Each structure stands twice: as C-alpha cells, then as structure tokens.
PDB file of C-alpha atoms and ligand atoms in Angstrom:
ATOM      1  CA  UNK A  88     -65.989 -19.081   3.168  1.00  0.00           C
ATOM      2  CA  UNK A  89     -68.561 -18.234   0.585  1.00  0.00           C
ATOM      3  CA  UNK A  90     -71.549 -16.338   1.835  1.00  0.00           C
ATOM      4  CA  UNK A  91     -74.477 -16.642  -0.455  1.00  0.00           C
ATOM      5  CA  UNK A  92     -76.948 -14.319   1.154  1.00  0.00           C
ATOM      6  CA  UNK A  93     -77.620 -10.660   1.090  1.00  0.00           C
ATOM      7  CA  UNK A  94     -75.767  -8.497   3.519  1.00  0.00           C
ATOM      8  CA  UNK A  95     -77.920  -6.314   5.661  1.00  0.00           C
ATOM      9  CA  UNK A  96     -76.684  -3.260   7.447  1.00  0.00           C
ATOM     10  CA  UNK A  97     -77.084  -3.903  11.070  1.00  0.00           C
ATOM     11  CA  UNK A  98     -78.767  -7.197  11.405  1.00  0.00           C
ATOM     12  CA  UNK A  99     -78.469  -9.194  14.568  1.00  0.00           C
ATOM     13  CA  UNK A 100     -78.033 -12.879  14.112  1.00  0.00           C
ATOM     14  CA  UNK A 101     -80.266 -14.930  16.256  1.00  0.00           C
ATOM     15  CA  UNK A 102     -79.718 -18.418  17.404  1.00  0.00           C
ATOM     16  CA  UNK A 103     -78.363 -20.473  14.517  1.00  0.00           C
ATOM     17  CA  UNK A 104     -74.983 -21.753  13.559  1.00  0.00           C
ATOM     18  CA  UNK A 105     -72.565 -20.365  11.015  1.00  0.00           C
ATOM     19  CA  UNK A 106     -73.608 -23.183   8.752  1.00  0.00           C
ATOM     20  CA  UNK A 107     -77.049 -21.685   8.593  1.00  0.00           C
ATOM     21  CA  UNK A 108     -75.542 -18.343   7.757  1.00  0.00           C
ATOM     22  CA  UNK A 109     -73.509 -19.635   4.860  1.00  0.00           C
ATOM     23  CA  UNK A 110     -76.272 -21.755   3.471  1.00  0.00           C
ATOM     24  CA  UNK A 111     -78.465 -18.754   3.113  1.00  0.00           C
ATOM     25  CA  UNK A 112     -81.128 -18.420   5.740  1.00  0.00           C
ATOM     26  CA  UNK A 113     -82.873 -15.131   5.745  1.00  0.00           C
ATOM     27  CA  UNK A 114     -80.266 -12.930   7.360  1.00  0.00           C
ATOM     28  CA  UNK A 115     -82.515 -11.511   9.997  1.00  0.00           C
ATOM     29  CA  UNK A 116     -82.983 -14.861  11.624  1.00  0.00           C
ATOM     30  CA  UNK A 117     -79.353 -15.620  11.898  1.00  0.00           C
ATOM     31  CA  UNK A 118     -77.126 -15.166  14.879  1.00  0.00           C
ATOM     32  CA  UNK A 119     -73.812 -16.503  15.911  1.00  0.00           C
ATOM     33  CA  UNK A 120     -73.320 -15.675  19.574  1.00  0.00           C
ATOM     34  CA  UNK A 121     -75.411 -14.639  22.499  1.00  0.00           C
ATOM     35  CA  UNK A 122     -74.710 -11.092  23.590  1.00  0.00           C
ATOM     36  CA  UNK A 123     -71.594 -10.902  25.679  1.00  0.00           C
ATOM     37  CA  UNK A 124     -71.806  -7.500  27.173  1.00  0.00           C
ATOM     38  CA  UNK A 125     -73.157  -6.746  30.551  1.00  0.00           C
ATOM     39  CA  UNK A 126     -76.207  -4.574  30.360  1.00  0.00           C
ATOM     40  CA  UNK A 127     -74.724  -1.105  29.862  1.00  0.00           C
ATOM     41  CA  UNK A 128     -75.312   1.591  32.390  1.00  0.00           C
ATOM     42  CA  UNK A 129     -78.340   3.591  31.492  1.00  0.00           C
ATOM     43  CA  UNK A 130     -77.430   7.053  30.412  1.00  0.00           C
ATOM     44  CA  UNK A 131     -80.724   8.586  31.403  1.00  0.00           C
ATOM     45  CA  UNK A 132     -82.820   8.184  34.465  1.00  0.00           C
ATOM     46  CA  UNK A 133     -86.036   6.344  33.836  1.00  0.00           C
ATOM     47  CA  UNK A 134     -88.228   9.156  35.040  1.00  0.00           C
ATOM     48  CA  UNK A 135     -91.273  10.749  33.464  1.00  0.00           C
ATOM     49  CA  UNK A 136     -89.420  13.973  32.728  1.00  0.00           C
ATOM     50  CA  UNK A 137     -86.823  12.079  30.685  1.00  0.00           C
ATOM     51  CA  UNK A 138     -89.528  10.810  28.359  1.00  0.00           C
ATOM     52  CA  UNK A 139     -90.780  14.247  27.333  1.00  0.00           C
ATOM     53  CA  UNK A 140     -89.957  14.919  23.705  1.00  0.00           C
ATOM     54  CA  UNK A 141     -87.285  17.585  23.254  1.00  0.00           C
ATOM     55  CA  UNK A 142     -87.053  17.481  19.496  1.00  0.00           C
ATOM     56  CA  UNK A 143     -90.145  18.651  17.599  1.00  0.00           C
ATOM     57  CA  UNK A 144     -92.228  15.925  16.016  1.00  0.00           C
ATOM     58  CA  UNK A 145     -91.432  15.463  12.325  1.00  0.00           C
ATOM     59  CA  UNK A 146     -94.459  16.000  10.038  1.00  0.00           C
ATOM     60  CA  UNK A 147     -94.764  12.313   9.088  1.00  0.00           C
ATOM     61  CA  UNK A 148     -94.813  11.222  12.768  1.00  0.00           C
ATOM     62  CA  UNK A 149     -98.600  11.377  12.621  1.00  0.00           C
ATOM     63  CA  UNK A 150     -98.548   8.456  10.172  1.00  0.00           C
ATOM     64  CA  UNK A 151     -98.255   4.782  11.211  1.00  0.00           C
ATOM     65  CA  UNK A 152     -97.702   5.589  14.886  1.00  0.00           C
ATOM     66  CA  UNK A 153     -99.366   2.364  15.980  1.00  0.00           C
ATOM     67  CA  UNK A 154     -96.994   0.285  13.908  1.00  0.00           C
ATOM     68  CA  UNK A 155     -94.051   2.067  15.509  1.00  0.00           C
ATOM     69  CA  UNK A 156     -95.446   1.500  18.978  1.00  0.00           C
ATOM     70  CA  UNK A 157     -95.795  -2.185  18.148  1.00  0.00           C
ATOM     71  CA  UNK A 158     -92.288  -2.288  16.694  1.00  0.00           C
ATOM     72  CA  UNK A 159     -90.862  -0.886  19.931  1.00  0.00           C
ATOM     73  CA  UNK A 160     -92.898  -3.151  22.131  1.00  0.00           C
ATOM     74  CA  UNK A 161     -92.343  -6.380  20.216  1.00  0.00           C
ATOM     75  CA  UNK A 162     -88.898  -6.019  18.679  1.00  0.00           C
ATOM     76  CA  UNK A 163     -86.958  -3.581  20.847  1.00  0.00           C
ATOM     77  CA  UNK A 164     -88.133  -3.182  24.438  1.00  0.00           C
ATOM     78  CA  UNK A 165     -88.548  -6.860  25.165  1.00  0.00           C
ATOM     79  CA  UNK A 166     -86.126  -9.753  25.535  1.00  0.00           C
ATOM     80  CA  UNK A 167     -85.484 -11.398  22.195  1.00  0.00           C
ATOM     81  CA  UNK A 168     -83.570 -14.373  20.961  1.00  0.00           C
ATOM     82  CA  UNK A 169     -79.909 -13.380  21.182  1.00  0.00           C
ATOM     83  CA  UNK A 170     -80.551  -9.847  22.391  1.00  0.00           C
ATOM     84  CA  UNK A 171     -81.325  -8.008  25.581  1.00  0.00           C
ATOM     85  CA  UNK A 172     -84.149  -5.485  25.745  1.00  0.00           C
ATOM     86  CA  UNK A 173     -83.373  -1.821  25.119  1.00  0.00           C
ATOM     87  CA  UNK A 174     -84.230   0.202  28.222  1.00  0.00           C
ATOM     88  CA  UNK A 175     -83.174   3.797  27.578  1.00  0.00           C
ATOM     89  CA  UNK A 176     -86.494   5.642  27.538  1.00  0.00           C
ATOM     90  CA  UNK A 177     -85.188   8.436  25.341  1.00  0.00           C
ATOM     91  CA  UNK A 178     -84.088   5.889  22.740  1.00  0.00           C
ATOM     92  CA  UNK A 179     -87.422   4.085  22.903  1.00  0.00           C
ATOM     93  CA  UNK A 180     -89.261   7.382  22.493  1.00  0.00           C
ATOM     94  CA  UNK A 181     -87.132   8.290  19.509  1.00  0.00           C
ATOM     95  CA  UNK A 182     -87.900   4.924  17.918  1.00  0.00           C
ATOM     96  CA  UNK A 183     -91.614   5.542  18.488  1.00  0.00           C
ATOM     97  CA  UNK A 184     -91.381   8.980  16.922  1.00  0.00           C
ATOM     98  CA  UNK A 185     -89.109   8.809  13.865  1.00  0.00           C
ATOM     99  CA  UNK A 186     -91.211   7.914  10.798  1.00  0.00           C
ATOM    100  CA  UNK A 187     -89.001   5.120   9.469  1.00  0.00           C
ATOM    101  CA  UNK A 188     -91.258   4.660   6.443  1.00  0.00           C
ATOM    102  CA  UNK A 189     -90.263   7.975   4.872  1.00  0.00           C
ATOM    103  CA  UNK A 190     -86.567   7.027   5.050  1.00  0.00           C
ATOM    104  CA  UNK A 191     -86.961   3.848   2.986  1.00  0.00           C
ATOM    105  CA  UNK A 192     -87.578   3.744  -0.774  1.00  0.00           C
ATOM    106  CA  UNK A 193     -91.257   3.898  -1.770  1.00  0.00           C
ATOM    107  CA  UNK A 194     -91.301   0.258  -2.887  1.00  0.00           C
ATOM    108  CA  UNK A 195     -90.247  -0.821   0.645  1.00  0.00           C
ATOM    109  CA  UNK A 196     -92.595   1.349   2.687  1.00  0.00           C
ATOM    110  CA  UNK A 197     -94.949  -1.486   3.495  1.00  0.00           C
ATOM    111  CA  UNK A 198     -92.103  -3.344   5.236  1.00  0.00           C
ATOM    112  CA  UNK A 199     -90.740  -0.274   7.021  1.00  0.00           C
ATOM    113  CA  UNK A 200     -91.622  -1.539  10.506  1.00  0.00           C
ATOM    114  CA  UNK A 201     -90.596  -5.158   9.980  1.00  0.00           C
ATOM    115  CA  UNK A 202     -87.928  -6.726  12.170  1.00  0.00           C
ATOM    116  CA  UNK A 203     -85.293  -6.586   9.437  1.00  0.00           C
ATOM    117  CA  UNK A 204     -82.880  -4.423   7.478  1.00  0.00           C
ATOM    118  CA  UNK A 205     -84.145  -3.163   4.093  1.00  0.00           C
ATOM    119  CA  UNK A 206     -82.395  -2.275   0.852  1.00  0.00           C
ATOM    120  CA  UNK A 207     -82.092   1.461   0.198  1.00  0.00           C
ATOM    121  CA  UNK A 208     -80.387   1.262  -3.195  1.00  0.00           C
ATOM    122  CA  UNK A 209     -76.741   1.345  -4.318  1.00  0.00           C
ATOM    123  CA  UNK A 210     -76.147  -1.979  -2.577  1.00  0.00           C
ATOM    124  CA  UNK A 211     -76.753  -0.423   0.860  1.00  0.00           C
ATOM    125  CA  UNK A 212     -79.300  -1.112   3.562  1.00  0.00           C
ATOM    126  CA  UNK A 213     -81.065   0.582   6.440  1.00  0.00           C
ATOM    127  CA  UNK A 214     -80.359  -1.369   9.634  1.00  0.00           C
ATOM    128  CA  UNK A 215     -82.852  -3.509  11.503  1.00  0.00           C
ATOM    129  CA  UNK A 216     -84.748  -1.302  14.001  1.00  0.00           C
ATOM    130  CA  UNK A 217     -83.434  -3.289  16.981  1.00  0.00           C
ATOM    131  CA  UNK A 218     -79.841  -2.632  15.916  1.00  0.00           C
ATOM    132  CA  UNK A 219     -80.499   1.094  15.504  1.00  0.00           C
ATOM    133  CA  UNK A 220     -81.925   1.192  19.027  1.00  0.00           C
ATOM    134  CA  UNK A 221     -79.099  -0.929  20.461  1.00  0.00           C
ATOM    135  CA  UNK A 222     -76.359   1.211  18.927  1.00  0.00           C
ATOM    136  CA  UNK A 223     -78.121   4.417  20.002  1.00  0.00           C
ATOM    137  CA  UNK A 224     -78.304   3.154  23.567  1.00  0.00           C
ATOM    138  CA  UNK A 225     -74.684   1.992  23.557  1.00  0.00           C
ATOM    139  CA  UNK A 226     -73.543   5.536  22.733  1.00  0.00           C
ATOM    140  CA  UNK A 227     -74.797   6.649  26.190  1.00  0.00           C
ATOM    141  CA  UNK A 228     -75.305  10.186  24.906  1.00  0.00           C
ATOM    142  CA  UNK A 229     -75.593  12.971  27.421  1.00  0.00           C
ATOM    143  CA  UNK A 230     -78.123  15.638  26.561  1.00  0.00           C
ATOM    144  CA  UNK A 231     -75.720  17.984  24.823  1.00  0.00           C
ATOM    145  CA  UNK A 232     -73.351  15.399  23.395  1.00  0.00           C
ATOM    146  CA  UNK A 233     -71.703  15.952  20.041  1.00  0.00           C
ATOM    147  CA  UNK A 234     -72.059  12.774  17.990  1.00  0.00           C
ATOM    148  CA  UNK A 235     -70.633  11.784  14.616  1.00  0.00           C
ATOM    149  CA  UNK A 236     -72.192   9.072  12.466  1.00  0.00           C
ATOM    150  CA  UNK A 237     -70.233   7.411   9.645  1.00  0.00           C
ATOM    151  CA  UNK A 238     -72.649   5.983   7.060  1.00  0.00           C
ATOM    152  CA  UNK A 239     -75.726   8.221   6.752  1.00  0.00           C
ATOM    153  CA  UNK A 240     -77.404   5.777   4.369  1.00  0.00           C
ATOM    154  CA  UNK A 241     -81.114   6.600   4.529  1.00  0.00           C
ATOM    155  CA  UNK A 242     -80.674   9.205   7.287  1.00  0.00           C
ATOM    156  CA  UNK A 243     -82.831   7.192   9.699  1.00  0.00           C
ATOM    157  CA  UNK A 244     -80.186   6.570  12.365  1.00  0.00           C
ATOM    158  CA  UNK A 245     -79.228  10.253  12.256  1.00  0.00           C
ATOM    159  CA  UNK A 246     -82.878  11.215  12.830  1.00  0.00           C
ATOM    160  CA  UNK A 247     -83.061   8.891  15.837  1.00  0.00           C
ATOM    161  CA  UNK A 248     -79.910  10.517  17.231  1.00  0.00           C
ATOM    162  CA  UNK A 249     -81.436  13.967  16.686  1.00  0.00           C
ATOM    163  CA  UNK A 250     -83.994  13.115  19.369  1.00  0.00           C
ATOM    164  CA  UNK A 251     -81.173  12.395  21.832  1.00  0.00           C
ATOM    165  CA  UNK A 252     -78.982  15.438  21.259  1.00  0.00           C
ATOM    166  CA  UNK A 253     -79.082  18.603  19.134  1.00  0.00           C
ATOM    167  CA  UNK A 254     -75.485  18.042  17.948  1.00  0.00           C
ATOM    168  CA  UNK A 255     -75.579  15.368  15.263  1.00  0.00           C
ATOM    169  CA  UNK A 256     -73.038  15.136  12.413  1.00  0.00           C
ATOM    170  CA  UNK A 257     -73.322  12.482   9.743  1.00  0.00           C
ATOM    171  CA  UNK A 258     -71.200  11.516   6.721  1.00  0.00           C
ATOM    172  CA  UNK A 259     -72.029   9.436   3.659  1.00  0.00           C
ATOM    173  CA  UNK A 260     -69.693   8.348   0.877  1.00  0.00           C
ATOM    174  CA  UNK A 261     -72.274   7.625  -1.870  1.00  0.00           C
ATOM    175  CA  UNK A 262     -73.419  10.870  -3.421  1.00  0.00           C
ATOM    176  CA  UNK A 263     -77.035  10.014  -4.364  1.00  0.00           C
ATOM    177  CA  UNK A 264     -77.666   8.465  -0.944  1.00  0.00           C
ATOM    178  CA  UNK A 265     -76.212  11.532   0.699  1.00  0.00           C
ATOM    179  CA  UNK A 266     -78.485  13.797  -1.373  1.00  0.00           C
ATOM    180  CA  UNK A 267     -81.577  11.752  -0.685  1.00  0.00           C
ATOM    181  CA  UNK A 268     -80.946  11.453   3.053  1.00  0.00           C
ATOM    182  CA  UNK A 269     -80.178  15.157   3.394  1.00  0.00           C
ATOM    183  CA  UNK A 270     -83.451  15.928   1.589  1.00  0.00           C
ATOM    184  CA  UNK A 271     -85.565  13.650   3.774  1.00  0.00           C
ATOM    185  CA  UNK A 272     -83.951  14.984   6.942  1.00  0.00           C
ATOM    186  CA  UNK A 273     -84.693  18.551   5.890  1.00  0.00           C
ATOM    187  CA  UNK A 274     -88.267  17.756   4.973  1.00  0.00           C
ATOM    188  CA  UNK A 275     -88.888  16.032   8.290  1.00  0.00           C
ATOM    189  CA  UNK A 276     -87.579  19.002  10.320  1.00  0.00           C
ATOM    190  CA  UNK A 277     -84.206  17.436  11.080  1.00  0.00           C
ATOM    191  CA  UNK A 278     -82.475  20.407   9.492  1.00  0.00           C
ATOM    192  CA  UNK A 279     -80.225  20.737  12.559  1.00  0.00           C
ATOM    193  CA  UNK A 280     -78.472  17.487  11.614  1.00  0.00           C
ATOM    194  CA  UNK A 281     -75.211  18.380   9.857  1.00  0.00           C
ATOM    195  CA  UNK A 282     -74.701  16.221   6.775  1.00  0.00           C
ATOM    196  CA  UNK A 283     -71.594  15.866   4.652  1.00  0.00           C
ATOM    197  CA  UNK A 284     -70.623  13.772   1.659  1.00  0.00           C
ATOM    198  CA  UNK A 285     -67.198  12.236   2.048  1.00  0.00           C
ATOM    199  CA  UNK A 286     -65.080   9.334   3.198  1.00  0.00           C
ATOM    200  CA  UNK A 287     -65.875   8.884   6.864  1.00  0.00           C
ATOM    201  CA  UNK A 288     -62.633   6.983   7.406  1.00  0.00           C
ATOM    202  CA  UNK A 289     -61.105  10.410   8.004  1.00  0.00           C
ATOM    203  CA  UNK A 290     -63.888  11.617  10.273  1.00  0.00           C
ATOM    204  CA  UNK A 291     -64.898  15.279  10.331  1.00  0.00           C
ATOM    205  CA  UNK A 292     -61.917  17.123  11.756  1.00  0.00           C
ATOM    206  CA  UNK A 293     -63.468  20.623  11.668  1.00  0.00           C
ATOM    207  CA  UNK A 294     -66.055  19.601  14.245  1.00  0.00           C
ATOM    208  CA  UNK A 295     -63.896  17.331  16.375  1.00  0.00           C
ATOM    209  CA  UNK A 296     -63.622  16.342  19.112  1.00  0.00           C
ATOM    210  CA  UNK A 297     -66.791  14.269  19.507  1.00  0.00           C
ATOM    211  CA  UNK A 298     -68.304  12.770  22.633  1.00  0.00           C
ATOM    212  CA  UNK A 299     -69.441   9.757  20.660  1.00  0.00           C
ATOM    213  CA  UNK A 300     -68.950   8.216  17.220  1.00  0.00           C
ATOM    214  CA  UNK A 301     -71.198   5.624  15.620  1.00  0.00           C
ATOM    215  CA  UNK A 302     -70.042   3.735  12.561  1.00  0.00           C
ATOM    216  CA  UNK A 303     -72.883   2.031  10.703  1.00  0.00           C
ATOM    217  CA  UNK A 304     -70.731   0.112   8.225  1.00  0.00           C
ATOM    218  CA  UNK A 305     -68.253  -2.629   9.013  1.00  0.00           C
ATOM    219  CA  UNK A 306     -64.547  -1.870   9.172  1.00  0.00           C
ATOM    220  CA  UNK A 307     -61.588  -4.246   9.334  1.00  0.00           C
ATOM    221  CA  UNK A 308     -60.043  -1.973  11.931  1.00  0.00           C
ATOM    222  CA  UNK A 309     -60.934   1.201  13.742  1.00  0.00           C
ATOM    223  CA  UNK A 310     -59.955   4.114  11.475  1.00  0.00           C
ATOM    224  CA  UNK A 311     -57.247   5.956  13.474  1.00  0.00           C
ATOM    225  CA  UNK A 312     -58.645   9.420  12.612  1.00  0.00           C
ATOM    226  CA  UNK A 313     -61.897   8.501  14.353  1.00  0.00           C
ATOM    227  CA  UNK A 314     -60.016   7.569  17.513  1.00  0.00           C
ATOM    228  CA  UNK A 315     -58.117  10.861  17.350  1.00  0.00           C
ATOM    229  CA  UNK A 316     -61.381  12.789  16.983  1.00  0.00           C
ATOM    230  CA  UNK A 317     -62.918  11.216  20.090  1.00  0.00           C
ATOM    231  CA  UNK A 318     -62.862  13.108  23.406  1.00  0.00           C
ATOM    232  CA  UNK A 319     -61.311  11.448  26.429  1.00  0.00           C
ATOM    233  CA  UNK A 320     -64.245   9.802  28.173  1.00  0.00           C
ATOM    234  CA  UNK A 321     -65.983   9.356  24.825  1.00  0.00           C
ATOM    235  CA  UNK A 322     -67.116   6.174  23.104  1.00  0.00           C
ATOM    236  CA  UNK A 323     -67.218   4.658  19.641  1.00  0.00           C
ATOM    237  CA  UNK A 324     -69.719   2.014  18.593  1.00  0.00           C
ATOM    238  CA  UNK A 325     -68.470   0.162  15.518  1.00  0.00           C
ATOM    239  CA  UNK A 326     -68.925  -3.180  13.761  1.00  0.00           C
ATOM    240  CA  UNK A 327     -65.464  -4.704  13.349  1.00  0.00           C
ATOM    241  CA  UNK A 328     -64.808  -7.432  10.804  1.00  0.00           C
ATOM    242  CA  UNK A 329     -64.383  -8.129   7.132  1.00  0.00           C
ATOM    243  CA  UNK A 330     -67.042  -7.801   4.460  1.00  0.00           C
ATOM    244  CA  UNK A 331     -69.183 -10.875   3.847  1.00  0.00           C
ATOM    245  CA  UNK A 332     -68.555 -12.298   7.285  1.00  0.00           C
ATOM    246  CA  UNK A 333     -70.109 -12.000  10.678  1.00  0.00           C
ATOM    247  CA  UNK A 334     -68.686  -8.993  12.472  1.00  0.00           C
ATOM    248  CA  UNK A 335     -68.441  -8.003  16.108  1.00  0.00           C
ATOM    249  CA  UNK A 336     -70.299  -4.963  17.351  1.00  0.00           C
ATOM    250  CA  UNK A 337     -67.691  -3.310  19.564  1.00  0.00           C
ATOM    251  CA  UNK A 338     -67.873  -0.430  22.034  1.00  0.00           C
ATOM    252  CA  UNK A 339     -64.540   1.330  22.475  1.00  0.00           C
ATOM    253  CA  UNK A 340     -64.135   3.889  25.203  1.00  0.00           C
ATOM    254  CA  UNK A 341     -61.318   6.394  25.452  1.00  0.00           C
ATOM    255  CA  UNK A 342     -60.125   6.561  29.021  1.00  0.00           C
ATOM    256  CA  UNK A 343     -59.108   9.874  30.541  1.00  0.00           C
ATOM    257  CA  UNK A 344     -55.464   8.857  30.129  1.00  0.00           C
ATOM    258  CA  UNK A 345     -56.086   8.211  26.423  1.00  0.00           C
ATOM    259  CA  UNK A 346     -55.976   4.420  26.639  1.00  0.00           C
ATOM    260  CA  UNK A 347     -58.600   2.223  24.984  1.00  0.00           C
ATOM    261  CA  UNK A 348     -61.059  -0.208  26.439  1.00  0.00           C
ATOM    262  CA  UNK A 349     -63.088  -2.443  24.102  1.00  0.00           C
ATOM    263  CA  UNK A 350     -66.133  -4.583  24.719  1.00  0.00           C
ATOM    264  CA  UNK A 351     -67.772  -6.872  22.193  1.00  0.00           C
ATOM    265  CA  UNK A 352     -71.524  -6.638  22.448  1.00  0.00           C
ATOM    266  CA  UNK A 353     -72.870  -9.074  19.869  1.00  0.00           C
ATOM    267  CA  UNK A 354     -72.469 -10.560  16.434  1.00  0.00           C
ATOM    268  CA  UNK A 355     -73.839  -8.472  13.586  1.00  0.00           C
ATOM    269  CA  UNK A 356     -73.683  -8.115   9.858  1.00  0.00           C
ATOM    270  CA  UNK A 357     -73.187  -4.755   8.207  1.00  0.00           C
ATOM    271  CA  UNK A 358     -72.374  -3.555   4.722  1.00  0.00           C
ATOM    272  CA  UNK A 359     -68.664  -2.730   4.465  1.00  0.00           C
ATOM    273  CA  UNK A 360     -67.002   0.597   5.030  1.00  0.00           C
ATOM    274  CA  UNK A 361     -65.676   1.499   1.610  1.00  0.00           C
ATOM    275  CA  UNK A 362     -62.940   3.936   0.714  1.00  0.00           C
ATOM    276  CA  UNK A 363     -62.738   6.796  -1.706  1.00  0.00           C
ATOM    277  CA  UNK A 364     -60.611   5.907  -4.761  1.00  0.00           C
TER     278      UNK A 364
HETATM  279  N1  SAH B 112     -77.103   4.387   9.151  1.00  0.00           N
HETATM  280  C1  SAH B 112     -77.790   4.099   7.910  1.00  0.00           C
HETATM  281  C2  SAH B 112     -77.515   2.738   7.350  1.00  0.00           C
HETATM  282  C3  SAH B 112     -76.105   2.558   6.992  1.00  0.00           C
HETATM  283  S1  SAH B 112     -75.748   1.521   5.628  1.00  0.00           S
HETATM  284  C4  SAH B 112     -79.282   4.294   8.037  1.00  0.00           C
HETATM  285  O1  SAH B 112     -79.772   4.614   9.119  1.00  0.00           O
HETATM  286  O2  SAH B 112     -79.962   4.137   7.029  1.00  0.00           O
HETATM  287  C5  SAH B 112     -74.032   1.943   5.609  1.00  0.00           C
HETATM  288  C6  SAH B 112     -73.756   3.229   4.894  1.00  0.00           C
HETATM  289  O3  SAH B 112     -72.389   3.520   5.069  1.00  0.00           O
HETATM  290  C7  SAH B 112     -73.987   3.133   3.397  1.00  0.00           C
HETATM  291  O4  SAH B 112     -74.860   4.138   2.992  1.00  0.00           O
HETATM  292  C8  SAH B 112     -72.598   3.317   2.808  1.00  0.00           C
HETATM  293  O5  SAH B 112     -72.586   4.000   1.580  1.00  0.00           O
HETATM  294  C9  SAH B 112     -71.920   4.141   3.903  1.00  0.00           C
HETATM  295  N2  SAH B 112     -70.461   4.114   3.878  1.00  0.00           N
HETATM  296  C10 SAH B 112     -69.653   3.074   3.573  1.00  0.00           C
HETATM  297  N3  SAH B 112     -68.367   3.435   3.676  1.00  0.00           N
HETATM  298  C11 SAH B 112     -68.360   4.748   4.047  1.00  0.00           C
HETATM  299  C12 SAH B 112     -67.329   5.695   4.305  1.00  0.00           C
HETATM  300  N4  SAH B 112     -66.044   5.390   4.184  1.00  0.00           N
HETATM  301  N5  SAH B 112     -67.694   6.945   4.691  1.00  0.00           N
HETATM  302  C13 SAH B 112     -69.002   7.287   4.805  1.00  0.00           C
HETATM  303  N6  SAH B 112     -70.009   6.437   4.562  1.00  0.00           N
HETATM  304  C14 SAH B 112     -69.698   5.179   4.196  1.00  0.00           C
END
C-alpha cells in the first residue's frame, strides 16, 4: 500500500474509508474506525475542587486564552465524528492552560489551535490537540503518579502532563528537538519535567517503575523494557502499527498478577518510533 500523504503524529481519522486515506485527503479528516473502547472510567471526580489549578500558570498562558477555550469546547469536550468527548476536568483544564503556540515553530504559530497535527521540524509533528487530550485521559493519572513519555517532540504533551502530576519524565531521540523542547519547557516554568535525550525503546530504568507510560510515536510492538518498567496496576497508552499505515491506539494495563490486558481505542496515525543506530 502506498500512502501518499503526510504523516501526522497523533491524528484521529474521521469517517472515511482507507481509499480516502491512500488517495491523499488531508490527514486530519481521515478515520478508519469508530472508537471501540467503552468510555474509560474517569480518574478524577468532576467536582469544583478538582478543577483548581495545581501547577503554576506558565508565562505565555496569558496569550491566546480565548482560542484555547474555543479549542477545548469545539474540538475536545464535545462529541465529534469518530471520537467521544473528553470528560476529565483536569485534562480539559490543562488543555485550556498550556500555551500550545509557544511549542510549535514560529512559522506555525497562527495554526497552533487548529484541529490538526503540525510539523515541528526533522520530519516530526506535534499531535492534534484532541489526541493529546484523549491520550492524557486514557492514562488515568492519580495525583502523584509517575509518568514516562516516549517522544518529547515539541514538549507540549509533557507540559499537559505536568498539570496532572508533578512526576513527569520524557525522552526524545532527536537531539535538536530534545534541546528545543527542554528550553521551551524551562522557559514556561515546566522545569520540574525531567527530560532526557535517548532511545525511548529502552525506557528510563533509573526512574522505573512508572505508574503510566505514554508513547507518542508508533511502534510495531510494545518495547519489552517499557512493559518491565511499568508498575503492576499501571497502564501504557501506545499507538501500535507499522509506519505509513493506520495504527491502533492501544491501552495496555498490567494486572496485579503481571498479566496484560489490551484495549484498542481508535485508529490513529503517528510518526514512527525510530531506533538509535
Ligand atoms: N509528544 C510530542 C509529539 C511526538 S512526535 C509533542 O507533544 O509534541 C513523536 C516524537 O517521537 C518525535 O519527536 C520523534 O523524534 C520521537 N521518537 C521517535 N522514536 C523515538 C525513540 N525511540 N525514543 C524517543 N523518542 C522517539
């Protein structure tokens, strides 16, 4: 199968056939399957106290707040073609707060709150906002959870996670992206996020075990080290599938007896997980 369109990190495909995908529709309008998962349990009670910000506001949060509010209302918190609404109030608050525009390259800032992934250089992309919110919700983070992200990219997903827990670890394989993301995170007061350049296939053993792991690039299989670094009771959210094809967004939970349970949530398209030479 030849796929003649750009690959976005984290784009949900909405309502057209594979034929439309291969013939090159704009990727953000493409979707293979309706979501298959039951609505996941909400990790936080929907009470006023749960909506109070715990992480300080980043300096750029004063800019373009209305656009973010609109993004949440129109793209994320409401039913959409091929996707259920995101309900976790802490996730929605994080999406309203994190200044997405400072995480994208200057030339893309105007489009920062569009319903689509965007190029961030080096052939990589920042995921569609809806996908960032969906994956954040699927992690079901408790307040003090330790979470590992593979694929820092722009640093945006890591910043969203920083509003959900103080214990965020993120790894990026491409050096200049790693440097840029680490710089933006620092500048926006996300200095508590631990960043590391390296091949995330091997995870981050020094800080294991993790309550949750989020992989924001597509892998042909779950890297075994990531499974080993997950606590019993923990969960991994990962796009599974080959490069240049539609992948499955999968939630894998480690049962207390160490066994694995997997649920496919939806069809997505991510840039591939690459390996160090
Ligand atoms: N989460 C990012 C978007 C991810 S794009 C954001 O919020 O902007 C996927 C990223 O995964 C790319 O930056 C790519 O370089 C990185 N990546 C690919 N393979 C990797 C690996 N083995 N280890 C760490 N990062 C990897």
